[in-house]
């Protein structure tokens, strides 16, 4: 348990102070507070209150010094057969180890994807959504009760959900690349391989000339699912390439235009794969005196007890995310009053037992890794990503995750991230508008690969591209009087063109910027909704997953 003690600037004299045990609570804290009230400066040995453990609320029975624990990463722990002891790690490493450790991780040992049988659901024969729920529940019963069983929209609504994805991709491909380029698709988080099967079946049936030019690659972190995907797809679509590798370890470059799918990420966490809602996050808190960020570590003592500690920011990935957010003008997760008026913060900080740090904020640092990988290794990609935009039953904090497990077919939610590794799922909501801004800014930056593209400036609030059926129509007044002027800057809805990439007219090609769409907007544009209508007119493919959005 952690106590936020009233601290002043003396705490910043040395980073190690943030990891020290505090003095006895009953004497030093009140003495230091009294001196502040009288206007006296604290002595050198006083007022060095940190953001971490309090001797009054010391939950560790061993009373170990966590500063001496070994600092580890999730990669260091891959060879461990049991959760580690006497270590500390950044929160993103704790989450990755809990979910993906090959020996005890949640997805490696616990989770099972709900898979319909070969017969798709006959929606027109189902009376209403209540009966549909009963059908799903009945088929759930075919699985063992104690399994961590999750379902996905691709499985519930196959093949119609997958065909909507296929229609979206092929529409863009026919508009821009056919017949001069192959239809190249990469997918991470392929689960049972159902989405790939539905997409390829749809192409072969409706677009045979496109199917003949399709190259489909699955990037899969789970060895078990690699075998399952290959077995499922080999007979019908032998050309599918399934690569057993984490996307974060990807080291080859795809020079051709391609589509990158990060799907199967809605409803609940369902697969032993890297998905965006399970991408590990870090935790930061902000000093309420200076608004400076502090990064969170999780410590595990020799008895397996957890604690959290905060130190001054020095992790490059966390720092780069916060710098990027500042560049984009996204506000800190602190009240506007505190952000804009230092006096309000000072008044608050002088209150008895006022916290010296803001509440926890979970930032998607691994997602930043993914976007950089796409920029560096898939320079001409188009990303289609779907995920939660909001969640209920989250733990306390900003952008906080849901931490839960299933016991005898009953969902059990937790109020902390400090749970036994491998026994609980941890998944996050996504702010899609912020994600879009970050994604476009990352793509505007120069790649770390050789022969890269010129650096460009991110133009805020881009006008959506009007060539997509999802975007509303506009008139010339919206575009502005100088839209066709030779002095006008490049169109606000386009990224800067890549070096060496030209259109048929000989002009450089700039990809259109991504847009955010509601789940219903996407499906109403690309899905054959008549296939999933129930007898009473309800459509569960539209009505379910209202807390989901698409980035495309």
mmCIF file with all atom_site columns, N, CA and C in Angstrom, residues 271-334:
data_model
loop_
_atom_site.group_PDB
_atom_site.id
_atom_site.type_symbol
_atom_site.label_atom_id
_atom_site.label_alt_id
_atom_site.label_comp_id
_atom_site.label_asym_id
_atom_site.label_entity_id
_atom_site.label_seq_id
_atom_site.pdbx_PDB_ins_code
_atom_site.Cartn_x
_atom_site.Cartn_y
_atom_site.Cartn_z
_atom_site.occupancy
_atom_site.B_iso_or_equiv
_atom_site.pdbx_formal_charge
_atom_site.auth_seq_id
_atom_site.auth_comp_id
_atom_site.auth_asym_id
_atom_site.auth_atom_id
_atom_site.pdbx_PDB_model_num
ATOM 1   N N  . UNK A 1 271 ? -7.438 -13.916 -27.045 1.00 0.00 ? 271 UNK A N  1
ATOM 2   C CA . UNK A 1 271 ? -6.494 -14.762 -27.739 1.00 0.00 ? 271 UNK A CA 1
ATOM 3   C C  . UNK A 1 271 ? -5.124 -14.654 -27.103 1.00 0.00 ? 271 UNK A C  1
ATOM 4   N N  . UNK A 1 272 ? -4.324 -15.675 -27.327 1.00 0.00 ? 272 UNK A N  1
ATOM 5   C CA . UNK A 1 272 ? -2.944 -15.632 -26.883 1.00 0.00 ? 272 UNK A CA 1
ATOM 6   C C  . UNK A 1 272 ? -2.113 -14.916 -27.929 1.00 0.00 ? 272 UNK A C  1
ATOM 7   N N  . UNK A 1 273 ? -2.417 -13.674 -28.160 1.00 0.00 ? 273 UNK A N  1
ATOM 8   C CA . UNK A 1 273 ? -1.751 -12.903 -29.194 1.00 0.00 ? 273 UNK A CA 1
ATOM 9   C C  . UNK A 1 273 ? -1.548 -11.485 -28.689 1.00 0.00 ? 273 UNK A C  1
ATOM 10  N N  . UNK A 1 274 ? -0.697 -10.756 -29.406 1.00 0.00 ? 274 UNK A N  1
ATOM 11  C CA . UNK A 1 274 ? -0.561 -9.340  -29.114 1.00 0.00 ? 274 UNK A CA 1
ATOM 12  C C  . UNK A 1 274 ? -1.691 -8.591  -29.784 1.00 0.00 ? 274 UNK A C  1
ATOM 13  N N  . UNK A 1 275 ? -2.542 -7.956  -28.997 1.00 0.00 ? 275 UNK A N  1
ATOM 14  C CA . UNK A 1 275 ? -3.618 -7.152  -29.526 1.00 0.00 ? 275 UNK A CA 1
ATOM 15  C C  . UNK A 1 275 ? -3.479 -5.769  -28.911 1.00 0.00 ? 275 UNK A C  1
ATOM 16  N N  . UNK A 1 276 ? -4.116 -4.808  -29.558 1.00 0.00 ? 276 UNK A N  1
ATOM 17  C CA . UNK A 1 276 ? -3.901 -3.469  -29.081 1.00 0.00 ? 276 UNK A CA 1
ATOM 18  C C  . UNK A 1 276 ? -4.436 -3.252  -27.683 1.00 0.00 ? 276 UNK A C  1
ATOM 19  N N  . UNK A 1 277 ? -5.607 -3.782  -27.340 1.00 0.00 ? 277 UNK A N  1
ATOM 20  C CA . UNK A 1 277 ? -6.127 -3.541  -25.999 1.00 0.00 ? 277 UNK A CA 1
ATOM 21  C C  . UNK A 1 277 ? -5.311 -4.268  -24.939 1.00 0.00 ? 277 UNK A C  1
ATOM 22  N N  . UNK A 1 278 ? -4.487 -5.222  -25.339 1.00 0.00 ? 278 UNK A N  1
ATOM 23  C CA . UNK A 1 278 ? -3.572 -5.870  -24.414 1.00 0.00 ? 278 UNK A CA 1
ATOM 24  C C  . UNK A 1 278 ? -2.142 -5.365  -24.555 1.00 0.00 ? 278 UNK A C  1
ATOM 25  N N  . UNK A 1 279 ? -1.903 -4.397  -25.445 1.00 0.00 ? 279 UNK A N  1
ATOM 26  C CA . UNK A 1 279 ? -0.571 -3.815  -25.495 1.00 0.00 ? 279 UNK A CA 1
ATOM 27  C C  . UNK A 1 279 ? -0.250 -3.218  -24.131 1.00 0.00 ? 279 UNK A C  1
ATOM 28  N N  . UNK A 1 280 ? 0.933  -3.529  -23.646 1.00 0.00 ? 280 UNK A N  1
ATOM 29  C CA . UNK A 1 280 ? 1.311  -3.090  -22.309 1.00 0.00 ? 280 UNK A CA 1
ATOM 30  C C  . UNK A 1 280 ? 1.398  -1.573  -22.232 1.00 0.00 ? 280 UNK A C  1
ATOM 31  N N  . UNK A 1 281 ? 0.945  -1.037  -21.126 1.00 0.00 ? 281 UNK A N  1
ATOM 32  C CA . UNK A 1 281 ? 0.994  0.393   -20.843 1.00 0.00 ? 281 UNK A CA 1
ATOM 33  C C  . UNK A 1 281 ? 1.968  0.646   -19.702 1.00 0.00 ? 281 UNK A C  1
ATOM 34  N N  . UNK A 1 282 ? 2.449  1.854   -19.631 1.00 0.00 ? 282 UNK A N  1
ATOM 35  C CA . UNK A 1 282 ? 3.207  2.308   -18.472 1.00 0.00 ? 282 UNK A CA 1
ATOM 36  C C  . UNK A 1 282 ? 2.323  3.196   -17.609 1.00 0.00 ? 282 UNK A C  1
ATOM 37  N N  . UNK A 1 283 ? 2.770  3.431   -16.388 1.00 0.00 ? 283 UNK A N  1
ATOM 38  C CA . UNK A 1 283 ? 2.050  4.277   -15.456 1.00 0.00 ? 283 UNK A CA 1
ATOM 39  C C  . UNK A 1 283 ? 2.914  5.488   -15.138 1.00 0.00 ? 283 UNK A C  1
ATOM 40  N N  . UNK A 1 284 ? 2.315  6.672   -15.223 1.00 0.00 ? 284 UNK A N  1
ATOM 41  C CA . UNK A 1 284 ? 2.992  7.898   -14.801 1.00 0.00 ? 284 UNK A CA 1
ATOM 42  C C  . UNK A 1 284 ? 2.064  8.653   -13.858 1.00 0.00 ? 284 UNK A C  1
ATOM 43  N N  . UNK A 1 285 ? 2.683  9.420   -12.990 1.00 0.00 ? 285 UNK A N  1
ATOM 44  C CA . UNK A 1 285 ? 1.951  10.342  -12.122 1.00 0.00 ? 285 UNK A CA 1
ATOM 45  C C  . UNK A 1 285 ? 2.697  11.670  -12.162 1.00 0.00 ? 285 UNK A C  1
ATOM 46  N N  . UNK A 1 286 ? 2.008  12.752  -11.858 1.00 0.00 ? 286 UNK A N  1
ATOM 47  C CA . UNK A 1 286 ? 2.574  14.084  -12.025 1.00 0.00 ? 286 UNK A CA 1
ATOM 48  C C  . UNK A 1 286 ? 2.691  14.777  -10.680 1.00 0.00 ? 286 UNK A C  1
ATOM 49  N N  . UNK A 1 287 ? 3.856  15.348  -10.459 1.00 0.00 ? 287 UNK A N  1
ATOM 50  C CA . UNK A 1 287 ? 4.085  16.093  -9.227  1.00 0.00 ? 287 UNK A CA 1
ATOM 51  C C  . UNK A 1 287 ? 3.186  17.323  -9.231  1.00 0.00 ? 287 UNK A C  1
ATOM 52  N N  . UNK A 1 288 ? 2.417  17.517  -8.197  1.00 0.00 ? 288 UNK A N  1
ATOM 53  C CA . UNK A 1 288 ? 1.449  18.603  -8.161  1.00 0.00 ? 288 UNK A CA 1
ATOM 54  C C  . UNK A 1 288 ? 2.079  19.950  -7.815  1.00 0.00 ? 288 UNK A C  1
ATOM 55  N N  . UNK A 1 289 ? 3.388  19.954  -7.509  1.00 0.00 ? 289 UNK A N  1
ATOM 56  C CA . UNK A 1 289 ? 4.087  21.223  -7.351  1.00 0.00 ? 289 UNK A CA 1
ATOM 57  C C  . UNK A 1 289 ? 4.633  21.725  -8.684  1.00 0.00 ? 289 UNK A C  1
ATOM 58  N N  . UNK A 1 290 ? 5.212  20.807  -9.467  1.00 0.00 ? 290 UNK A N  1
ATOM 59  C CA . UNK A 1 290 ? 5.914  21.208  -10.696 1.00 0.00 ? 290 UNK A CA 1
ATOM 60  C C  . UNK A 1 290 ? 5.278  20.669  -11.970 1.00 0.00 ? 290 UNK A C  1
ATOM 61  N N  . UNK A 1 291 ? 4.332  19.735  -11.846 1.00 0.00 ? 291 UNK A N  1
ATOM 62  C CA . UNK A 1 291 ? 3.714  19.026  -12.983 1.00 0.00 ? 291 UNK A CA 1
ATOM 63  C C  . UNK A 1 291 ? 4.710  18.156  -13.743 1.00 0.00 ? 291 UNK A C  1
ATOM 64  N N  . UNK A 1 292 ? 5.827  17.827  -13.114 1.00 0.00 ? 292 UNK A N  1
ATOM 65  C CA . UNK A 1 292 ? 6.788  16.926  -13.739 1.00 0.00 ? 292 UNK A CA 1
ATOM 66  C C  . UNK A 1 292 ? 6.318  15.477  -13.591 1.00 0.00 ? 292 UNK A C  1
ATOM 67  N N  . UNK A 1 293 ? 6.525  14.635  -14.636 1.00 0.00 ? 293 UNK A N  1
ATOM 68  C CA . UNK A 1 293 ? 6.056  13.253  -14.582 1.00 0.00 ? 293 UNK A CA 1
ATOM 69  C C  . UNK A 1 293 ? 7.012  12.344  -13.802 1.00 0.00 ? 293 UNK A C  1
ATOM 70  N N  . UNK A 1 294 ? 6.448  11.336  -13.174 1.00 0.00 ? 294 UNK A N  1
ATOM 71  C CA . UNK A 1 294 ? 7.206  10.294  -12.483 1.00 0.00 ? 294 UNK A CA 1
ATOM 72  C C  . UNK A 1 294 ? 6.738  8.937   -12.994 1.00 0.00 ? 294 UNK A C  1
ATOM 73  N N  . UNK A 1 295 ? 7.675  8.079   -13.269 1.00 0.00 ? 295 UNK A N  1
ATOM 74  C CA . UNK A 1 295 ? 7.366  6.771   -13.853 1.00 0.00 ? 295 UNK A CA 1
ATOM 75  C C  . UNK A 1 295 ? 7.181  5.726   -12.769 1.00 0.00 ? 295 UNK A C  1
ATOM 76  N N  . UNK A 1 296 ? 6.278  4.769   -13.023 1.00 0.00 ? 296 UNK A N  1
ATOM 77  C CA . UNK A 1 296 ? 5.952  3.761   -12.041 1.00 0.00 ? 296 UNK A CA 1
ATOM 78  C C  . UNK A 1 296 ? 6.684  2.453   -12.251 1.00 0.00 ? 296 UNK A C  1
ATOM 79  N N  . UNK A 1 297 ? 7.111  1.848   -11.161 1.00 0.00 ? 297 UNK A N  1
ATOM 80  C CA . UNK A 1 297 ? 7.691  0.502   -11.143 1.00 0.00 ? 297 UNK A CA 1
ATOM 81  C C  . UNK A 1 297 ? 6.819  -0.382  -10.251 1.00 0.00 ? 297 UNK A C  1
ATOM 82  N N  . UNK A 1 298 ? 6.809  -1.653  -10.569 1.00 0.00 ? 298 UNK A N  1
ATOM 83  C CA . UNK A 1 298 ? 6.201  -2.644  -9.683  1.00 0.00 ? 298 UNK A CA 1
ATOM 84  C C  . UNK A 1 298 ? 7.322  -3.473  -9.080  1.00 0.00 ? 298 UNK A C  1
ATOM 85  N N  . UNK A 1 299 ? 7.294  -3.612  -7.775  1.00 0.00 ? 299 UNK A N  1
ATOM 86  C CA . UNK A 1 299 ? 8.302  -4.407  -7.077  1.00 0.00 ? 299 UNK A CA 1
ATOM 87  C C  . UNK A 1 299 ? 7.653  -5.680  -6.544  1.00 0.00 ? 299 UNK A C  1
ATOM 88  N N  . UNK A 1 300 ? 8.429  -6.748  -6.550  1.00 0.00 ? 300 UNK A N  1
ATOM 89  C CA . UNK A 1 300 ? 7.989  -8.049  -6.022  1.00 0.00 ? 300 UNK A CA 1
ATOM 90  C C  . UNK A 1 300 ? 9.052  -8.519  -5.035  1.00 0.00 ? 300 UNK A C  1
ATOM 91  N N  . UNK A 1 301 ? 8.678  -8.685  -3.775  1.00 0.00 ? 301 UNK A N  1
ATOM 92  C CA . UNK A 1 301 ? 9.675  -9.047  -2.781  1.00 0.00 ? 301 UNK A CA 1
ATOM 93  C C  . UNK A 1 301 ? 9.888  -10.554 -2.756  1.00 0.00 ? 301 UNK A C  1
ATOM 94  N N  . UNK A 1 302 ? 10.674 -11.020 -1.799  1.00 0.00 ? 302 UNK A N  1
ATOM 95  C CA . UNK A 1 302 ? 11.061 -12.430 -1.743  1.00 0.00 ? 302 UNK A CA 1
ATOM 96  C C  . UNK A 1 302 ? 9.895  -13.350 -1.422  1.00 0.00 ? 302 UNK A C  1
ATOM 97  N N  . UNK A 1 303 ? 8.798  -12.790 -0.908  1.00 0.00 ? 303 UNK A N  1
ATOM 98  C CA . UNK A 1 303 ? 7.618  -13.593 -0.606  1.00 0.00 ? 303 UNK A CA 1
ATOM 99  C C  . UNK A 1 303 ? 6.524  -13.446 -1.665  1.00 0.00 ? 303 UNK A C  1
ATOM 100 N N  . UNK A 1 304 ? 6.841  -12.740 -2.742  1.00 0.00 ? 304 UNK A N  1
ATOM 101 C CA . UNK A 1 304 ? 5.877  -12.578 -3.818  1.00 0.00 ? 304 UNK A CA 1
ATOM 102 C C  . UNK A 1 304 ? 4.887  -11.466 -3.614  1.00 0.00 ? 304 UNK A C  1
ATOM 103 N N  . UNK A 1 305 ? 5.132  -10.573 -2.628  1.00 0.00 ? 305 UNK A N  1
ATOM 104 C CA . UNK A 1 305 ? 4.236  -9.450  -2.381  1.00 0.00 ? 305 UNK A CA 1
ATOM 105 C C  . UNK A 1 305 ? 4.559  -8.302  -3.338  1.00 0.00 ? 305 UNK A C  1
ATOM 106 N N  . UNK A 1 306 ? 3.503  -7.617  -3.816  1.00 0.00 ? 306 UNK A N  1
ATOM 107 C CA . UNK A 1 306 ? 3.664  -6.535  -4.780  1.00 0.00 ? 306 UNK A CA 1
ATOM 108 C C  . UNK A 1 306 ? 3.622  -5.177  -4.084  1.00 0.00 ? 306 UNK A C  1
ATOM 109 N N  . UNK A 1 307 ? 4.325  -4.222  -4.681  1.00 0.00 ? 307 UNK A N  1
ATOM 110 C CA . UNK A 1 307 ? 4.209  -2.816  -4.309  1.00 0.00 ? 307 UNK A CA 1
ATOM 111 C C  . UNK A 1 307 ? 4.494  -1.980  -5.560  1.00 0.00 ? 307 UNK A C  1
ATOM 112 N N  . UNK A 1 308 ? 4.195  -0.677  -5.456  1.00 0.00 ? 308 UNK A N  1
ATOM 113 C CA . UNK A 1 308 ? 4.458  0.248   -6.547  1.00 0.00 ? 308 UNK A CA 1
ATOM 114 C C  . UNK A 1 308 ? 5.343  1.367   -6.041  1.00 0.00 ? 308 UNK A C  1
ATOM 115 N N  . UNK A 1 309 ? 6.302  1.786   -6.857  1.00 0.00 ? 309 UNK A N  1
ATOM 116 C CA . UNK A 1 309 ? 7.172  2.900   -6.499  1.00 0.00 ? 309 UNK A CA 1
ATOM 117 C C  . UNK A 1 309 ? 7.292  3.819   -7.710  1.00 0.00 ? 309 UNK A C  1
ATOM 118 N N  . UNK A 1 310 ? 7.575  5.099   -7.443  1.00 0.00 ? 310 UNK A N  1
ATOM 119 C CA . UNK A 1 310 ? 7.684  6.086   -8.501  1.00 0.00 ? 310 UNK A CA 1
ATOM 120 C C  . UNK A 1 310 ? 9.029  6.793   -8.419  1.00 0.00 ? 310 UNK A C  1
ATOM 121 N N  . UNK A 1 311 ? 9.658  6.969   -9.559  1.00 0.00 ? 311 UNK A N  1
ATOM 122 C CA . UNK A 1 311 ? 10.946 7.652   -9.639  1.00 0.00 ? 311 UNK A CA 1
ATOM 123 C C  . UNK A 1 311 ? 10.884 8.721   -10.717 1.00 0.00 ? 311 UNK A C  1
ATOM 124 N N  . UNK A 1 312 ? 11.881 9.578   -10.708 1.00 0.00 ? 312 UNK A N  1
ATOM 125 C CA . UNK A 1 312 ? 11.967 10.590  -11.746 1.00 0.00 ? 312 UNK A CA 1
ATOM 126 C C  . UNK A 1 312 ? 12.070 9.918   -13.117 1.00 0.00 ? 312 UNK A C  1
ATOM 127 N N  . UNK A 1 313 ? 11.511 10.574  -14.102 1.00 0.00 ? 313 UNK A N  1
ATOM 128 C CA . UNK A 1 313 ? 11.431 10.010  -15.445 1.00 0.00 ? 313 UNK A CA 1
ATOM 129 C C  . UNK A 1 313 ? 12.815 9.873   -16.067 1.00 0.00 ? 313 UNK A C  1
ATOM 130 N N  . UNK A 1 314 ? 13.153 8.629   -16.487 1.00 0.00 ? 314 UNK A N  1
ATOM 131 C CA . UNK A 1 314 ? 14.382 8.415   -17.236 1.00 0.00 ? 314 UNK A CA 1
ATOM 132 C C  . UNK A 1 314 ? 14.236 7.353   -18.322 1.00 0.00 ? 314 UNK A C  1
ATOM 133 N N  . UNK A 1 315 ? 13.039 6.767   -18.461 1.00 0.00 ? 315 UNK A N  1
ATOM 134 C CA . UNK A 1 315 ? 12.836 5.760   -19.492 1.00 0.00 ? 315 UNK A CA 1
ATOM 135 C C  . UNK A 1 315 ? 12.627 6.451   -20.842 1.00 0.00 ? 315 UNK A C  1
ATOM 136 N N  . UNK A 1 316 ? 13.415 6.094   -21.874 1.00 0.00 ? 316 UNK A N  1
ATOM 137 C CA . UNK A 1 316 ? 13.309 6.798   -23.160 1.00 0.00 ? 316 UNK A CA 1
ATOM 138 C C  . UNK A 1 316 ? 11.946 6.635   -23.826 1.00 0.00 ? 316 UNK A C  1
ATOM 139 N N  . UNK A 1 317 ? 11.339 5.449   -23.713 1.00 0.00 ? 317 UNK A N  1
ATOM 140 C CA . UNK A 1 317 ? 10.057 5.221   -24.382 1.00 0.00 ? 317 UNK A CA 1
ATOM 141 C C  . UNK A 1 317 ? 8.951  6.056   -23.730 1.00 0.00 ? 317 UNK A C  1
ATOM 142 N N  . UNK A 1 318 ? 8.911  6.074   -22.408 1.00 0.00 ? 318 UNK A N  1
ATOM 143 C CA . UNK A 1 318 ? 7.923  6.903   -21.719 1.00 0.00 ? 318 UNK A CA 1
ATOM 144 C C  . UNK A 1 318 ? 8.151  8.371   -22.062 1.00 0.00 ? 318 UNK A C  1
ATOM 145 N N  . UNK A 1 319 ? 9.413  8.791   -22.038 1.00 0.00 ? 319 UNK A N  1
ATOM 146 C CA . UNK A 1 319 ? 9.729  10.179  -22.338 1.00 0.00 ? 319 UNK A CA 1
ATOM 147 C C  . UNK A 1 319 ? 9.333  10.577  -23.747 1.00 0.00 ? 319 UNK A C  1
ATOM 148 N N  . UNK A 1 320 ? 9.562  9.701   -24.721 1.00 0.00 ? 320 UNK A N  1
ATOM 149 C CA . UNK A 1 320 ? 9.217  10.036  -26.099 1.00 0.00 ? 320 UNK A CA 1
ATOM 150 C C  . UNK A 1 320 ? 7.706  10.120  -26.284 1.00 0.00 ? 320 UNK A C  1
ATOM 151 N N  . UNK A 1 321 ? 6.946  9.263   -25.582 1.00 0.00 ? 321 UNK A N  1
ATOM 152 C CA . UNK A 1 321 ? 5.492  9.355   -25.674 1.00 0.00 ? 321 UNK A CA 1
ATOM 153 C C  . UNK A 1 321 ? 4.991  10.673  -25.100 1.00 0.00 ? 321 UNK A C  1
ATOM 154 N N  . UNK A 1 322 ? 5.516  11.060  -23.934 1.00 0.00 ? 322 UNK A N  1
ATOM 155 C CA . UNK A 1 322 ? 5.070  12.312  -23.321 1.00 0.00 ? 322 UNK A CA 1
ATOM 156 C C  . UNK A 1 322 ? 5.475  13.514  -24.159 1.00 0.00 ? 322 UNK A C  1
ATOM 157 N N  . UNK A 1 323 ? 6.663  13.462  -24.769 1.00 0.00 ? 323 UNK A N  1
ATOM 158 C CA . UNK A 1 323 ? 7.087  14.555  -25.652 1.00 0.00 ? 323 UNK A CA 1
ATOM 159 C C  . UNK A 1 323 ? 6.167  14.657  -26.867 1.00 0.00 ? 323 UNK A C  1
ATOM 160 N N  . UNK A 1 324 ? 5.797  13.505  -27.424 1.00 0.00 ? 324 UNK A N  1
ATOM 161 C CA . UNK A 1 324 ? 4.915  13.501  -28.581 1.00 0.00 ? 324 UNK A CA 1
ATOM 162 C C  . UNK A 1 324 ? 3.547  14.066  -28.222 1.00 0.00 ? 324 UNK A C  1
ATOM 163 N N  . UNK A 1 325 ? 3.042  13.689  -27.071 1.00 0.00 ? 325 UNK A N  1
ATOM 164 C CA . UNK A 1 325 ? 1.748  14.201  -26.638 1.00 0.00 ? 325 UNK A CA 1
ATOM 165 C C  . UNK A 1 325 ? 1.797  15.715  -26.437 1.00 0.00 ? 325 UNK A C  1
ATOM 166 N N  . UNK A 1 326 ? 2.892  16.203  -25.882 1.00 0.00 ? 326 UNK A N  1
ATOM 167 C CA . UNK A 1 326 ? 3.022  17.644  -25.705 1.00 0.00 ? 326 UNK A CA 1
ATOM 168 C C  . UNK A 1 326 ? 3.069  18.355  -27.054 1.00 0.00 ? 326 UNK A C  1
ATOM 169 N N  . UNK A 1 327 ? 3.772  17.772  -28.018 1.00 0.00 ? 327 UNK A N  1
ATOM 170 C CA . UNK A 1 327 ? 3.835  18.354  -29.363 1.00 0.00 ? 327 UNK A CA 1
ATOM 171 C C  . UNK A 1 327 ? 2.456  18.444  -29.996 1.00 0.00 ? 327 UNK A C  1
ATOM 172 N N  . UNK A 1 328 ? 1.624  17.443  -29.731 1.00 0.00 ? 328 UNK A N  1
ATOM 173 C CA . UNK A 1 328 ? 0.285  17.420  -30.314 1.00 0.00 ? 328 UNK A CA 1
ATOM 174 C C  . UNK A 1 328 ? -0.707 18.289  -29.552 1.00 0.00 ? 328 UNK A C  1
ATOM 175 N N  . UNK A 1 329 ? -0.308 18.793  -28.400 1.00 0.00 ? 329 UNK A N  1
ATOM 176 C CA . UNK A 1 329 ? -1.199 19.646  -27.633 1.00 0.00 ? 329 UNK A CA 1
ATOM 177 C C  . UNK A 1 329 ? -2.253 18.909  -26.840 1.00 0.00 ? 329 UNK A C  1
ATOM 178 N N  . UNK A 1 330 ? -2.058 17.603  -26.611 1.00 0.00 ? 330 UNK A N  1
ATOM 179 C CA . UNK A 1 330 ? -2.994 16.864  -25.775 1.00 0.00 ? 330 UNK A CA 1
ATOM 180 C C  . UNK A 1 330 ? -2.755 17.236  -24.319 1.00 0.00 ? 330 UNK A C  1
ATOM 181 N N  . UNK A 1 331 ? -3.780 17.609  -23.573 1.00 0.00 ? 331 UNK A N  1
ATOM 182 C CA . UNK A 1 331 ? -3.568 18.118  -22.210 1.00 0.00 ? 331 UNK A CA 1
ATOM 183 C C  . UNK A 1 331 ? -3.161 17.020  -21.232 1.00 0.00 ? 331 UNK A C  1
ATOM 184 N N  . UNK A 1 332 ? -2.479 17.425  -20.171 1.00 0.00 ? 332 UNK A N  1
ATOM 185 C CA . UNK A 1 332 ? -2.184 16.504  -19.083 1.00 0.00 ? 332 UNK A CA 1
ATOM 186 C C  . UNK A 1 332 ? -3.491 16.081  -18.412 1.00 0.00 ? 332 UNK A C  1
ATOM 187 N N  . UNK A 1 333 ? -3.527 14.872  -17.856 1.00 0.00 ? 333 UNK A N  1
ATOM 188 C CA . UNK A 1 333 ? -4.751 14.399  -17.184 1.00 0.00 ? 333 UNK A CA 1
ATOM 189 C C  . UNK A 1 333 ? -4.889 14.988  -15.788 1.00 0.00 ? 333 UNK A C  1
ATOM 190 N N  . UNK A 1 334 ? -4.820 16.286  -15.711 1.00 0.00 ? 334 UNK A N  1
ATOM 191 C CA . UNK A 1 334 ? -4.947 17.019  -14.463 1.00 0.00 ? 334 UNK A CA 1
ATOM 192 C C  . UNK A 1 334 ? -5.992 18.105  -14.701 1.00 0.00 ? 334 UNK A C  1
#
